[in-house]
Coordinates of C-alpha atoms and ligand atoms in Angstrom, one line a residue:
X1 CA 249.0 180.5 -4.2
X2 CA 247.2 177.6 -2.4
X3 CA 244.0 178.7 -0.9
X4 CA 243.3 177.9 2.8
X5 CA 240.1 176.2 1.8
X6 CA 238.7 175.6 -1.6
X7 CA 235.3 174.0 -2.4
X8 CA 235.0 173.0 -6.0
X9 CA 231.7 171.9 -7.6
X10 CA 230.5 170.4 -4.4
X11 CA 227.4 168.2 -4.9
X12 CA 225.6 166.5 -2.1
X13 CA 222.8 164.0 -2.4
X14 CA 220.4 162.6 0.1
X15 CA 218.7 159.2 -0.3
X16 CA 215.0 159.8 -1.2
X17 CA 212.1 157.3 -1.7
X18 CA 212.4 157.7 -5.5
X19 CA 216.2 157.9 -5.7
X20 CA 218.9 160.4 -4.7
X21 CA 217.9 164.0 -4.1
X22 CA 220.5 166.7 -4.9
X23 CA 220.5 169.1 -1.9
X24 CA 223.7 170.9 -2.8
X25 CA 224.3 171.3 -6.5
X26 CA 227.7 172.1 -7.8
X27 CA 228.8 175.0 -5.5
X28 CA 232.3 176.4 -5.4
X29 CA 233.9 179.0 -3.2
X30 CA 237.2 179.6 -1.4
X31 CA 238.5 181.1 1.8
X32 CA 241.9 182.7 2.6
X33 CA 243.6 182.9 6.0
X34 CA 242.0 185.4 8.3
X35 CA 239.0 186.0 6.0
X36 CA 235.3 185.8 6.9
X37 CA 232.9 184.3 4.3
X38 CA 229.2 184.6 4.9
X39 CA 227.0 181.8 3.4
X40 CA 223.5 183.2 3.4
X41 CA 220.1 181.8 2.5
X42 CA 216.8 180.7 3.9
X43 CA 216.3 177.4 5.5
X44 CA 216.3 174.7 2.9
X45 CA 218.9 176.5 0.8
X46 CA 221.6 173.9 1.5
X47 CA 223.9 176.1 3.6
X48 CA 224.1 173.9 6.7
X49 CA 224.6 170.8 4.5
X50 CA 227.5 172.6 3.0
X51 CA 229.1 173.1 6.4
X52 CA 228.5 169.5 7.4
X53 CA 230.1 168.4 4.2
X54 CA 233.3 170.4 4.9
X55 CA 233.4 168.7 8.4
X56 CA 232.5 165.3 6.8
X57 CA 229.6 165.1 9.2
X58 CA 226.9 164.2 6.8
X59 CA 224.5 161.5 8.3
X60 CA 226.0 158.2 7.2
X61 CA 223.9 156.1 4.9
X62 CA 221.5 159.0 4.3
X63 CA 223.7 161.6 2.5
X64 CA 226.9 161.6 0.6
X65 CA 229.2 163.9 -1.4
X66 CA 228.3 162.8 -5.0
X67 CA 230.7 165.1 -6.8
X68 CA 233.4 167.7 -6.3
X69 CA 236.2 168.3 -3.9
X70 CA 237.0 170.2 -0.7
X71 CA 240.6 171.0 -0.2
X72 CA 242.3 172.3 2.9
X73 CA 245.6 173.9 1.9
X74 CA 245.6 171.8 -1.2
X75 CA 244.8 168.5 0.6
X76 CA 241.5 166.8 -0.4
X77 CA 239.3 166.3 2.7
X78 CA 236.9 164.1 0.6
X79 CA 239.6 161.5 0.2
X80 CA 240.7 161.3 3.9
X81 CA 239.9 158.3 6.0
X82 CA 237.6 158.8 9.0
X83 CA 240.7 158.5 11.3
X84 CA 242.6 161.1 9.3
X85 CA 239.5 163.3 9.4
X86 CA 239.3 163.2 13.2
X87 CA 242.7 165.0 13.2
X88 CA 241.2 167.8 11.1
X89 CA 238.0 168.2 13.1
X90 CA 238.5 170.4 16.1
X91 CA 242.2 170.8 15.4
X92 CA 242.2 172.5 12.0
X93 CA 238.5 173.2 11.4
X94 CA 236.2 173.7 14.3
X95 CA 232.5 174.3 14.3
X96 CA 229.9 176.1 16.5
X97 CA 226.2 175.6 16.3
X98 CA 223.0 177.6 16.9
X99 CA 222.1 175.8 20.1
X100 CA 225.1 175.1 22.3
X101 CA 223.0 172.8 24.6
X102 CA 223.0 170.2 21.9
X103 CA 226.8 170.2 21.6
X104 CA 227.7 170.5 25.3
X105 CA 227.5 167.5 27.5
X106 CA 225.0 168.2 30.3
X107 CA 226.7 166.0 32.9
X108 CA 230.2 167.4 32.8
X109 CA 231.4 170.8 34.1
X110 CA 232.3 173.2 31.3
X111 CA 235.9 173.5 32.4
X112 CA 236.3 169.7 32.0
X113 CA 234.7 169.8 28.6
X114 CA 237.1 172.6 27.4
X115 CA 240.1 170.7 28.9
X116 CA 239.0 167.5 27.2
X117 CA 238.9 169.4 23.8
X118 CA 242.5 170.6 24.4
X119 CA 243.7 167.1 25.4
X120 CA 242.1 165.5 22.4
X121 CA 244.7 167.1 20.2
X122 CA 247.6 168.1 22.5
X123 CA 249.7 165.9 24.8
X124 CA 249.5 167.8 28.0
X125 CA 248.6 167.0 31.6
X126 CA 245.0 167.3 33.0
X127 CA 246.3 170.1 35.2
X128 CA 247.9 172.1 32.4
X129 CA 244.7 171.6 30.2
X130 CA 242.5 172.9 33.0
X131 CA 244.7 176.0 33.4
X132 CA 244.4 176.6 29.6
X133 CA 240.7 176.0 29.8
X134 CA 240.3 178.7 32.4
X135 CA 242.5 181.1 30.4
X136 CA 240.3 180.4 27.3
X137 CA 237.2 181.2 29.3
X138 CA 238.8 184.5 30.1
X139 CA 239.7 185.1 26.4
X140 CA 236.0 184.6 25.4
X141 CA 235.0 187.4 27.8
X142 CA 233.7 185.3 30.8
X143 CA 234.4 187.1 34.1
X144 CA 235.3 184.9 37.0
X145 CA 236.4 182.1 34.6
X146 CA 237.7 179.8 37.4
X147 CA 234.1 179.8 38.9
X148 CA 232.4 179.3 35.6
X149 CA 234.8 176.4 34.8
X150 CA 233.1 174.6 37.7
X151 CA 229.5 175.2 36.4
X152 CA 227.4 172.7 34.5
X153 CA 226.0 173.9 31.1
X154 CA 222.4 174.3 32.5
X155 CA 223.6 176.8 35.1
X156 CA 224.7 179.2 32.4
X157 CA 222.8 181.7 30.2
X158 CA 222.4 181.1 26.5
X159 CA 225.1 183.8 25.7
X160 CA 227.5 182.2 28.3
X161 CA 227.0 178.8 26.8
X162 CA 227.7 180.1 23.3
X163 CA 230.9 181.7 24.7
X164 CA 231.8 178.3 26.2
X165 CA 231.2 176.7 22.8
X166 CA 233.5 179.3 21.2
X167 CA 236.2 178.5 23.8
X168 CA 235.9 174.8 22.9
X169 CA 236.1 175.6 19.2
X170 CA 239.2 177.8 19.7
X171 CA 240.8 175.3 22.1
X172 CA 243.2 174.0 19.5
X173 CA 243.6 177.3 17.6
X174 CA 241.9 176.0 14.4
X175 CA 242.7 177.5 11.0
X176 CA 239.0 177.7 10.2
X177 CA 235.9 178.3 12.4
X178 CA 232.6 177.4 10.9
X179 CA 229.8 179.1 12.8
X180 CA 226.3 177.8 11.9
X181 CA 223.7 180.4 12.9
X182 CA 225.7 181.1 16.1
X183 CA 223.5 184.0 17.3
X184 CA 220.1 183.1 16.0
X185 CA 218.9 181.7 19.4
X186 CA 220.2 184.8 21.3
X187 CA 218.6 188.2 22.0
X188 CA 219.9 191.1 20.0
X189 CA 222.3 192.5 22.6
X190 CA 223.9 189.2 23.2
X191 CA 224.1 188.5 19.4
X192 CA 226.1 191.7 19.0
X193 CA 228.5 190.6 21.8
X194 CA 229.0 187.2 20.3
X195 CA 229.7 188.6 16.8
X196 CA 232.2 191.1 18.4
X197 CA 233.9 188.2 20.2
X198 CA 234.3 186.3 17.0
X199 CA 235.8 189.3 15.3
X200 CA 238.2 189.8 18.2
X201 CA 239.4 186.2 18.2
X202 CA 239.8 186.4 14.4
X203 CA 242.0 189.5 14.7
X204 CA 244.1 188.1 17.5
X205 CA 244.5 184.6 16.0
X206 CA 244.1 185.0 12.3
X207 CA 241.4 182.4 12.2
X208 CA 239.3 182.3 9.0
X209 CA 235.6 182.1 9.6
X210 CA 232.7 180.7 7.6
X211 CA 229.5 182.2 8.9
X212 CA 226.3 180.4 8.0
X213 CA 223.3 182.7 8.4
X214 CA 219.8 183.6 7.1
X215 CA 220.5 187.2 8.1
X216 CA 222.2 189.5 5.6
X217 CA 222.4 192.2 8.3
X218 CA 224.8 189.9 10.2
X219 CA 226.8 189.4 7.1
X220 CA 227.1 193.2 6.6
X221 CA 228.6 193.6 10.0
X222 CA 230.9 190.6 10.0
X223 CA 232.0 189.3 6.6
X224 CA 234.5 190.2 3.9
X225 CA 232.7 188.2 1.2
X226 CA 229.4 186.4 0.8
X227 CA 227.9 183.6 -1.2
X228 CA 224.1 183.7 -1.5
X229 CA 222.6 180.2 -1.6
X230 CA 219.2 179.4 -3.0
X231 CA 217.7 175.9 -3.5
X232 CA 221.1 174.2 -3.3
X233 CA 223.0 176.6 -5.6
X234 CA 225.1 179.7 -5.1
X235 CA 223.1 182.3 -7.1
X236 CA 225.3 185.3 -6.3
X237 CA 228.7 185.8 -4.7
X238 CA 231.2 188.6 -4.2
X239 CA 232.7 191.1 -1.8
X240 CA 230.3 192.2 0.8
X241 CA 230.6 195.9 0.1
X242 CA 230.0 195.5 -3.7
X243 CA 227.2 193.0 -3.3
X244 CA 225.4 195.3 -0.9
X245 CA 225.9 198.3 -3.2
X246 CA 225.1 196.6 -6.4
X247 CA 223.1 193.4 -5.8
X248 CA 222.4 191.6 -9.1
X249 CA 220.2 188.6 -8.4
X250 CA 216.6 189.3 -7.6
X251 CA 216.8 186.9 -4.6
X252 CA 219.7 188.9 -3.1
X253 CA 217.7 192.1 -3.7
X254 CA 214.8 190.5 -1.8
X255 CA 217.0 189.5 1.1
X256 CA 218.4 193.0 1.3
X257 CA 214.9 194.5 1.3
X258 CA 214.1 192.1 4.2
X259 CA 216.7 193.7 6.5
X260 CA 214.5 195.7 8.9
X261 CA 214.6 199.4 8.1
X262 CA 213.7 202.1 10.6
X263 CA 212.4 205.4 9.3
X264 CA 211.4 207.6 12.1
X265 CA 209.0 205.7 14.3
X266 CA 207.9 203.4 11.5
X267 CA 209.3 200.0 11.1
X268 CA 209.0 198.8 7.5
X269 CA 209.1 195.0 7.1
X270 CA 209.4 193.1 3.8
X271 CA 209.5 189.4 3.2
X272 CA 209.9 187.5 -0.1
X273 CA 206.6 185.7 -0.8
X274 CA 206.6 181.9 -1.2
X275 CA 209.1 179.3 -0.2
X276 CA 212.3 177.6 -1.3
X277 CA 211.2 174.5 -3.4
X278 CA 211.9 171.1 -2.1
X279 CA 215.0 169.5 -3.6
X280 CA 212.8 166.7 -5.1
X281 CA 210.7 169.3 -6.9
X282 CA 213.3 171.7 -8.4
X283 CA 211.9 173.2 -11.6
X284 CA 213.7 172.8 -15.0
X285 CA 214.5 176.5 -15.4
X286 CA 215.4 179.0 -12.7
X287 CA 214.7 177.7 -9.2
X288 CA 213.7 181.1 -8.0
X289 CA 211.2 181.7 -10.8
X290 CA 208.1 181.1 -8.8
X291 CA 209.1 183.9 -6.4
X292 CA 210.8 186.3 -8.8
X293 CA 209.2 189.7 -9.7
X294 CA 211.3 189.8 -12.9
X295 CA 210.4 186.4 -14.2
X296 CA 210.5 186.0 -18.0
X297 CA 209.4 183.1 -20.3
X298 CA 213.0 181.9 -20.6
X299 CA 213.3 181.6 -16.8
X300 CA 210.7 178.8 -16.7
X301 CA 212.3 176.7 -19.4
X302 CA 216.1 177.3 -19.2
X303 CA 218.4 177.1 -16.2
X304 CA 220.2 180.4 -16.1
X305 CA 223.9 180.5 -16.9
X306 CA 226.1 182.7 -14.8
X307 CA 227.6 186.1 -15.4
X308 CA 230.9 187.4 -14.2
X309 CA 230.8 191.1 -13.2
X310 CA 234.5 191.2 -12.4
X311 CA 236.5 191.1 -9.1
X312 CA 234.8 187.8 -8.1
X313 CA 231.2 189.2 -8.3
X314 CA 229.1 186.6 -10.1
X315 CA 225.4 186.0 -10.5
X316 CA 223.2 183.3 -12.0
X317 CA 220.3 185.0 -13.7
X318 CA 218.8 185.5 -17.2
X319 CA 218.5 189.2 -16.6
X320 CA 222.1 189.7 -17.6
X321 CA 222.2 187.7 -20.8
X322 CA 224.6 184.9 -21.5
X323 CA 227.3 186.4 -23.7
X324 CA 229.6 186.8 -20.7
X325 CA 228.7 183.4 -19.3
X326 CA 231.5 182.6 -16.9
X327 CA 230.0 180.2 -14.3
X328 CA 229.2 181.2 -10.8
X329 CA 231.7 179.3 -8.6
Ligands
SF4_1 FE1 214.3 185.9 -11.9 FE2 214.6 184.8 -14.2 FE3 216.7 185.8 -12.9 FE4 215.5 183.6 -12.1 S1 216.6 183.9 -14.0 S2 216.1 185.2 -10.8 S3 213.3 184.0 -12.6 S4 215.0 187.0 -13.7

């Protein structure tokens, strides 16, 4: 059966002073209707570049898809013209970002901005679009939506603005919603409300979601499956339940340990020492080697192959030998 979205061997390069720098390196994953996929990793792992590639919003002249394909219900997005891609953006795949102020226009009232998003893809009157916009504001949990429609973005709280962004994203009932760190700038209570809202809309509309986050705790609460990215590669992927129960990659284990644990009054915090290497300085062997507590000699010299643990659970690490080498998608 054709997948809703399939990303195959996606490789993205940025122009660097000494030649192209590979920021995303041969990643593959897929998404079915109504499913939520978490893409998790630290900043510099390539997760946001992945989402911009799907939207074909990489900065022109600075970055490009060097290899691989992205297919939406079997149709290659990589081969679409810019004009054809404009019909995909917003209508079939929509995106929300961490900071809604950068995406909202400060000089237009939010109701007009939602109505405009509706009219970009549907031939309806201004009056009908405004009515739909107010309904959408109600759907995303805004009370007194007709009053809020008349507000400017700066008159709303961060949580309200993110709800407005979700209303704009859902305006054309997209098949896929990409949410890039949608709750990072919000306080914990509002974060939970926004995640609840996304889950509700997904249930009601069957939208598939790609959730880009640095926070495995958010993945645990929201996602069906997860791809863990490190230094431009997917180092582990699988169903959320299984990956949380039986993490295989030392990086995933470190991320899981980093989720704050509360035992009695004590809050135990853990963080993985070191930083993601710069794409121009990726080592020859395992890219996580400098930070890995299980590092062996082979890790420094040879890039790890990948091991398939069954049911879509795969991991790229020398700890598990190479005899079952199956390639992390
Ligand atoms: Fe650690 Fe080696 Fe596995 Fe890399 S390949 S994660 S260094 S054990």
